[in-house]
Short mmCIF file of N, CA and C in Angstrom, two decimals:
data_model
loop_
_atom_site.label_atom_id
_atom_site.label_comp_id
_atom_site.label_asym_id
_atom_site.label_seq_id
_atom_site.Cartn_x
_atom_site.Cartn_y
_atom_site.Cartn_z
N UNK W 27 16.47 14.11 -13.82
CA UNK W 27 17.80 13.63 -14.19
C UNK W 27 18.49 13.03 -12.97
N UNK W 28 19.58 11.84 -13.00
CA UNK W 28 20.33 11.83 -11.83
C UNK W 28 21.22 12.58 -11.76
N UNK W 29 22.00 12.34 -10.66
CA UNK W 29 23.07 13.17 -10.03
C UNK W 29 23.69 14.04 -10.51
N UNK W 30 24.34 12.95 -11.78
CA UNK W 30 25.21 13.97 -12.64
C UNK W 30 24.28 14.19 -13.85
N UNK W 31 23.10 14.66 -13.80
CA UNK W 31 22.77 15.51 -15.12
C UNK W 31 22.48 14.85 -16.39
N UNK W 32 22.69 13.06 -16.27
CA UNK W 32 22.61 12.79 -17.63
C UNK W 32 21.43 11.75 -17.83
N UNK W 33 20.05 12.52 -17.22
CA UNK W 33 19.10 11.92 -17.90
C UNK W 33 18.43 11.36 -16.91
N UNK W 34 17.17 9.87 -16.83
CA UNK W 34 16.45 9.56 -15.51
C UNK W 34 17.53 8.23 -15.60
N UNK W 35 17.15 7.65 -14.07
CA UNK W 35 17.54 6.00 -13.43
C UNK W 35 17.22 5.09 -14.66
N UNK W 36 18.43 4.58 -15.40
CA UNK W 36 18.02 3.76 -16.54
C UNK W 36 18.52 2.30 -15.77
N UNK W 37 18.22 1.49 -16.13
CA UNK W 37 18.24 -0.16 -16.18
C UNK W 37 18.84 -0.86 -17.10
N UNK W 38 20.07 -1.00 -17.02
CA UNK W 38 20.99 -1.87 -18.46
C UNK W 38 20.91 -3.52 -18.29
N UNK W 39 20.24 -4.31 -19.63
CA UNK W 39 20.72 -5.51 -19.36
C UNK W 39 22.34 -5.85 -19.39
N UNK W 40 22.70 -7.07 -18.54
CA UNK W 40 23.77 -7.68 -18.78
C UNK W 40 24.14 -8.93 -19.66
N UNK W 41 22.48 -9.49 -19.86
CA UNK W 41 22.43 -10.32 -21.07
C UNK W 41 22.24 -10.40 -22.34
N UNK W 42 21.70 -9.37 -22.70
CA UNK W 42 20.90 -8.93 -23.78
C UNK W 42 22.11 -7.39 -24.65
N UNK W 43 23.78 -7.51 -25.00
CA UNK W 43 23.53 -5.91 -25.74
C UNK W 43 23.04 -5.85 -26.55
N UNK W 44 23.54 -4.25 -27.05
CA UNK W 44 22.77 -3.35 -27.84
C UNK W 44 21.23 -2.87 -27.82
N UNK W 45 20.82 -2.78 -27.15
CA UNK W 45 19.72 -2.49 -26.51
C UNK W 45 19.57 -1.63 -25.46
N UNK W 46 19.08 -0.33 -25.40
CA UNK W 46 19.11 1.17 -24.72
C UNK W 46 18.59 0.49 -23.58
N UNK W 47 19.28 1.56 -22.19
CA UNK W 47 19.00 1.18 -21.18
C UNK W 47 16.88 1.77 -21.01
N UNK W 48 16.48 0.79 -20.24
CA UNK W 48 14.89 0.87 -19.68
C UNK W 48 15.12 2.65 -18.81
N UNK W 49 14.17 3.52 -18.92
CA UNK W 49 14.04 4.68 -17.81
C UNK W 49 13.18 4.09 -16.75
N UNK W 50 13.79 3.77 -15.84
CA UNK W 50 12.84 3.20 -14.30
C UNK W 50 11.78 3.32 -14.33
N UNK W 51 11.10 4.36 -14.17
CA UNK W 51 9.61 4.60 -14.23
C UNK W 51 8.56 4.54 -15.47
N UNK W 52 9.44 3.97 -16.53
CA UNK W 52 8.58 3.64 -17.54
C UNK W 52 9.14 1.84 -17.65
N UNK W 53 8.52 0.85 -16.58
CA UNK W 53 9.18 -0.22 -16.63
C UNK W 53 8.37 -1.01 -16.42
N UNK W 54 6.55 -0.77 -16.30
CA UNK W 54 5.96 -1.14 -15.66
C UNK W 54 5.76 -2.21 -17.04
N UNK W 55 5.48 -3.44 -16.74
CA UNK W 55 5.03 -4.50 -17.16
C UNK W 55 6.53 -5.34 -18.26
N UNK W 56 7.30 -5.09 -18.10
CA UNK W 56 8.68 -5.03 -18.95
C UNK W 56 9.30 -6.62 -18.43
N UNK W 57 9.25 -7.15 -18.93
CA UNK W 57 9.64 -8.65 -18.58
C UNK W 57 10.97 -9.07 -18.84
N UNK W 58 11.83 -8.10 -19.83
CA UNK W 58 13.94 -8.12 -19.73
C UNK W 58 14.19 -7.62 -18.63
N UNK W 59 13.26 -6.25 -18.52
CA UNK W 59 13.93 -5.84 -17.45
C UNK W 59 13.51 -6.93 -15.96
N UNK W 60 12.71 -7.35 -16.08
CA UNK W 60 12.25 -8.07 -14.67
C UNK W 60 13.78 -8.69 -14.35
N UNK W 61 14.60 -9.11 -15.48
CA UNK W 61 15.57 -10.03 -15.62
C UNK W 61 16.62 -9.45 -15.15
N UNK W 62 16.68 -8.17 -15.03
CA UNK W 62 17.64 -7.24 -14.37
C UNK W 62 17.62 -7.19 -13.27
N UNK W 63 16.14 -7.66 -12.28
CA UNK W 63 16.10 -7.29 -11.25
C UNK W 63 14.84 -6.05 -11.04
N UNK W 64 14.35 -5.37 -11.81
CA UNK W 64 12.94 -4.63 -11.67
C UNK W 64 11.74 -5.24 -11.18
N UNK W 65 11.29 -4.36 -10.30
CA UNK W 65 9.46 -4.96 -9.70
C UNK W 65 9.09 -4.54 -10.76
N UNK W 66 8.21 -4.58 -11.83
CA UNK W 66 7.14 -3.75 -12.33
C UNK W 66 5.69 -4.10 -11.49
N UNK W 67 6.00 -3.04 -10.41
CA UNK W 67 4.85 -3.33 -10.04
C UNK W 67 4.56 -1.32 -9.24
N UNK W 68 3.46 -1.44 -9.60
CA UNK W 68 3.32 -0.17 -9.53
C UNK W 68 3.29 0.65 -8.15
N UNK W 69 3.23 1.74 -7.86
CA UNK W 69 3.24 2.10 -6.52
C UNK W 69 1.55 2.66 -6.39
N UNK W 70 1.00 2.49 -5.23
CA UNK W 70 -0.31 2.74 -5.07
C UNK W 70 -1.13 3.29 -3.84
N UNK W 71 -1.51 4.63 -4.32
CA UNK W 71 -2.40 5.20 -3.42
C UNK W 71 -3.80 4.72 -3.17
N UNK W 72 -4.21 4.79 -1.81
CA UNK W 72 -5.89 5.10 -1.83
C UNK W 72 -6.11 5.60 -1.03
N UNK W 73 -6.97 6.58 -1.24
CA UNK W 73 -7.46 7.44 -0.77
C UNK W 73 -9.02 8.04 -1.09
N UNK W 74 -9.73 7.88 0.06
CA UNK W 74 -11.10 8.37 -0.68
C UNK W 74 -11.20 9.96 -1.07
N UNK W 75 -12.55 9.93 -1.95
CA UNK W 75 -12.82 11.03 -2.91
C UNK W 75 -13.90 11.70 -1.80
N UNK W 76 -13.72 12.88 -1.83
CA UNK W 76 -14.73 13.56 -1.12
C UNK W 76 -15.23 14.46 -1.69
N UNK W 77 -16.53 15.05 -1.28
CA UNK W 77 -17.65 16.03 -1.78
C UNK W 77 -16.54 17.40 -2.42
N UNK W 78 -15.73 17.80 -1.71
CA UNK W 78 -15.13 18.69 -2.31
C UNK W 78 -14.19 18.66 -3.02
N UNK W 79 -13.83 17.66 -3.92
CA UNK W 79 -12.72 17.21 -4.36
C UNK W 79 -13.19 17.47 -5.91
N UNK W 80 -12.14 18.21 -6.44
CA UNK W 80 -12.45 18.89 -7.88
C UNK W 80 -12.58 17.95 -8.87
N UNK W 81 -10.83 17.44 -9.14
CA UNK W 81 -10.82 16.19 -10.29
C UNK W 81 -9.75 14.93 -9.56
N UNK W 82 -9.75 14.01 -9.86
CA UNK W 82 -8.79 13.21 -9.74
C UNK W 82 -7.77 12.92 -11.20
N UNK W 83 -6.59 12.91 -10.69
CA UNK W 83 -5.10 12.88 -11.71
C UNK W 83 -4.57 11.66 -11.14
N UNK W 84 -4.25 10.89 -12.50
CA UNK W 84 -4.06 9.81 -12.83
C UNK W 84 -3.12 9.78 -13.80
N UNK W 85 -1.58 9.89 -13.15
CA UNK W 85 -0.18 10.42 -13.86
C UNK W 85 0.76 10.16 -13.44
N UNK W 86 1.91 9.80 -14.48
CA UNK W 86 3.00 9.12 -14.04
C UNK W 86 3.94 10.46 -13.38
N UNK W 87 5.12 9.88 -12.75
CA UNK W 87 5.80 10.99 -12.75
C UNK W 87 6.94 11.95 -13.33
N UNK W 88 6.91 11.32 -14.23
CA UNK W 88 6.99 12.40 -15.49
C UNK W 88 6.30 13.62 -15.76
N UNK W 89 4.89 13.90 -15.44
CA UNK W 89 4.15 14.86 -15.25
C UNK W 89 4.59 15.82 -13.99
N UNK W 90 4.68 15.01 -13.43
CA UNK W 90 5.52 15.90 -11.62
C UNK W 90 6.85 16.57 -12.06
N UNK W 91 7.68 16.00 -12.86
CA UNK W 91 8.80 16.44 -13.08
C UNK W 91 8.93 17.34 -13.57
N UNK W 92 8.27 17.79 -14.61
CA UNK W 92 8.02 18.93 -15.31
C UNK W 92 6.61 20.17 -15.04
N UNK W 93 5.69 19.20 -14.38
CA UNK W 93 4.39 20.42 -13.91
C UNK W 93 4.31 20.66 -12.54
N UNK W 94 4.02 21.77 -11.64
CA UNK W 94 3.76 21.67 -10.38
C UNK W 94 2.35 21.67 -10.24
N UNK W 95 1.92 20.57 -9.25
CA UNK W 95 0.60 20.54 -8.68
C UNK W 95 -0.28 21.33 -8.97
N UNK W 96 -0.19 22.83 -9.00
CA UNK W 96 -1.36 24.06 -9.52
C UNK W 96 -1.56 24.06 -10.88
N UNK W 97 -0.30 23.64 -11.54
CA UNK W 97 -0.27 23.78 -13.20
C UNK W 97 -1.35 22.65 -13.47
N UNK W 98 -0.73 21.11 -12.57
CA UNK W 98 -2.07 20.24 -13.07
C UNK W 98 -3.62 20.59 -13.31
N UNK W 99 -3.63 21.04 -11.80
CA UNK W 99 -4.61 21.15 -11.38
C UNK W 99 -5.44 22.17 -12.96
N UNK W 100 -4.92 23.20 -13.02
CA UNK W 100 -5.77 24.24 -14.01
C UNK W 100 -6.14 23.78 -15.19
N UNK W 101 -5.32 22.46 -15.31
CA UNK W 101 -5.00 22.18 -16.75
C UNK W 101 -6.21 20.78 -16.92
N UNK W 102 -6.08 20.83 -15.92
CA UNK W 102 -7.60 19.20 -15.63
C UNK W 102 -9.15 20.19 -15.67
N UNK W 103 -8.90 21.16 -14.54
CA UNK W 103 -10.14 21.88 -14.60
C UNK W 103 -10.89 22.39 -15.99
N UNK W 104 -9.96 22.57 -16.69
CA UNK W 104 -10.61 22.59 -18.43
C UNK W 104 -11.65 21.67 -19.10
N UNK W 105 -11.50 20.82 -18.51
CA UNK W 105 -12.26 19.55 -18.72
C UNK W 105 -13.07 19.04 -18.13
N UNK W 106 -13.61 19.90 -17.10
CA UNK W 106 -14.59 19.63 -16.53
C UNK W 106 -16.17 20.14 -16.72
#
């Protein structure tokens, strides 16, 4: 949520009303919002995989917001 509690970083057009504001991190490929001023462009790790490396997670952060790292983790290992 931001600051005050009411929800994630939304994106309002100024050209376009009636139309709910965009949640930031779900903006990726969004072409009104580009018009607002949004990158959709994603943020990106690399990092190599090594011999001891269990699973790789591939998740927005929405998943972070609500799971901590160990919760992922147990919850991937099921599937292996």
């Amino acid at each position: 949520t931001d600051c005050l509690g009411l929800g994630p970083p939304r994106l309002w057009s100024r050209l376009v009303s009636g139309i709910p504001g965009l949640a930031i991190s779900r903006g990726l490929g969004d072409t009104l919002a580009q018009t607002c001023g949004l990158v959709p462009e994603a943020e990106l790790l690399v990092a190599p995989l090594r011999e001891g490396d269990l699973v790789l997670v591939v998740a927005s952060d929405g998943v972070f917001d609500v799971l901590e790292d160990a919760d992922v983790l147990r919850r991937c290992l099921g599937f292996r």
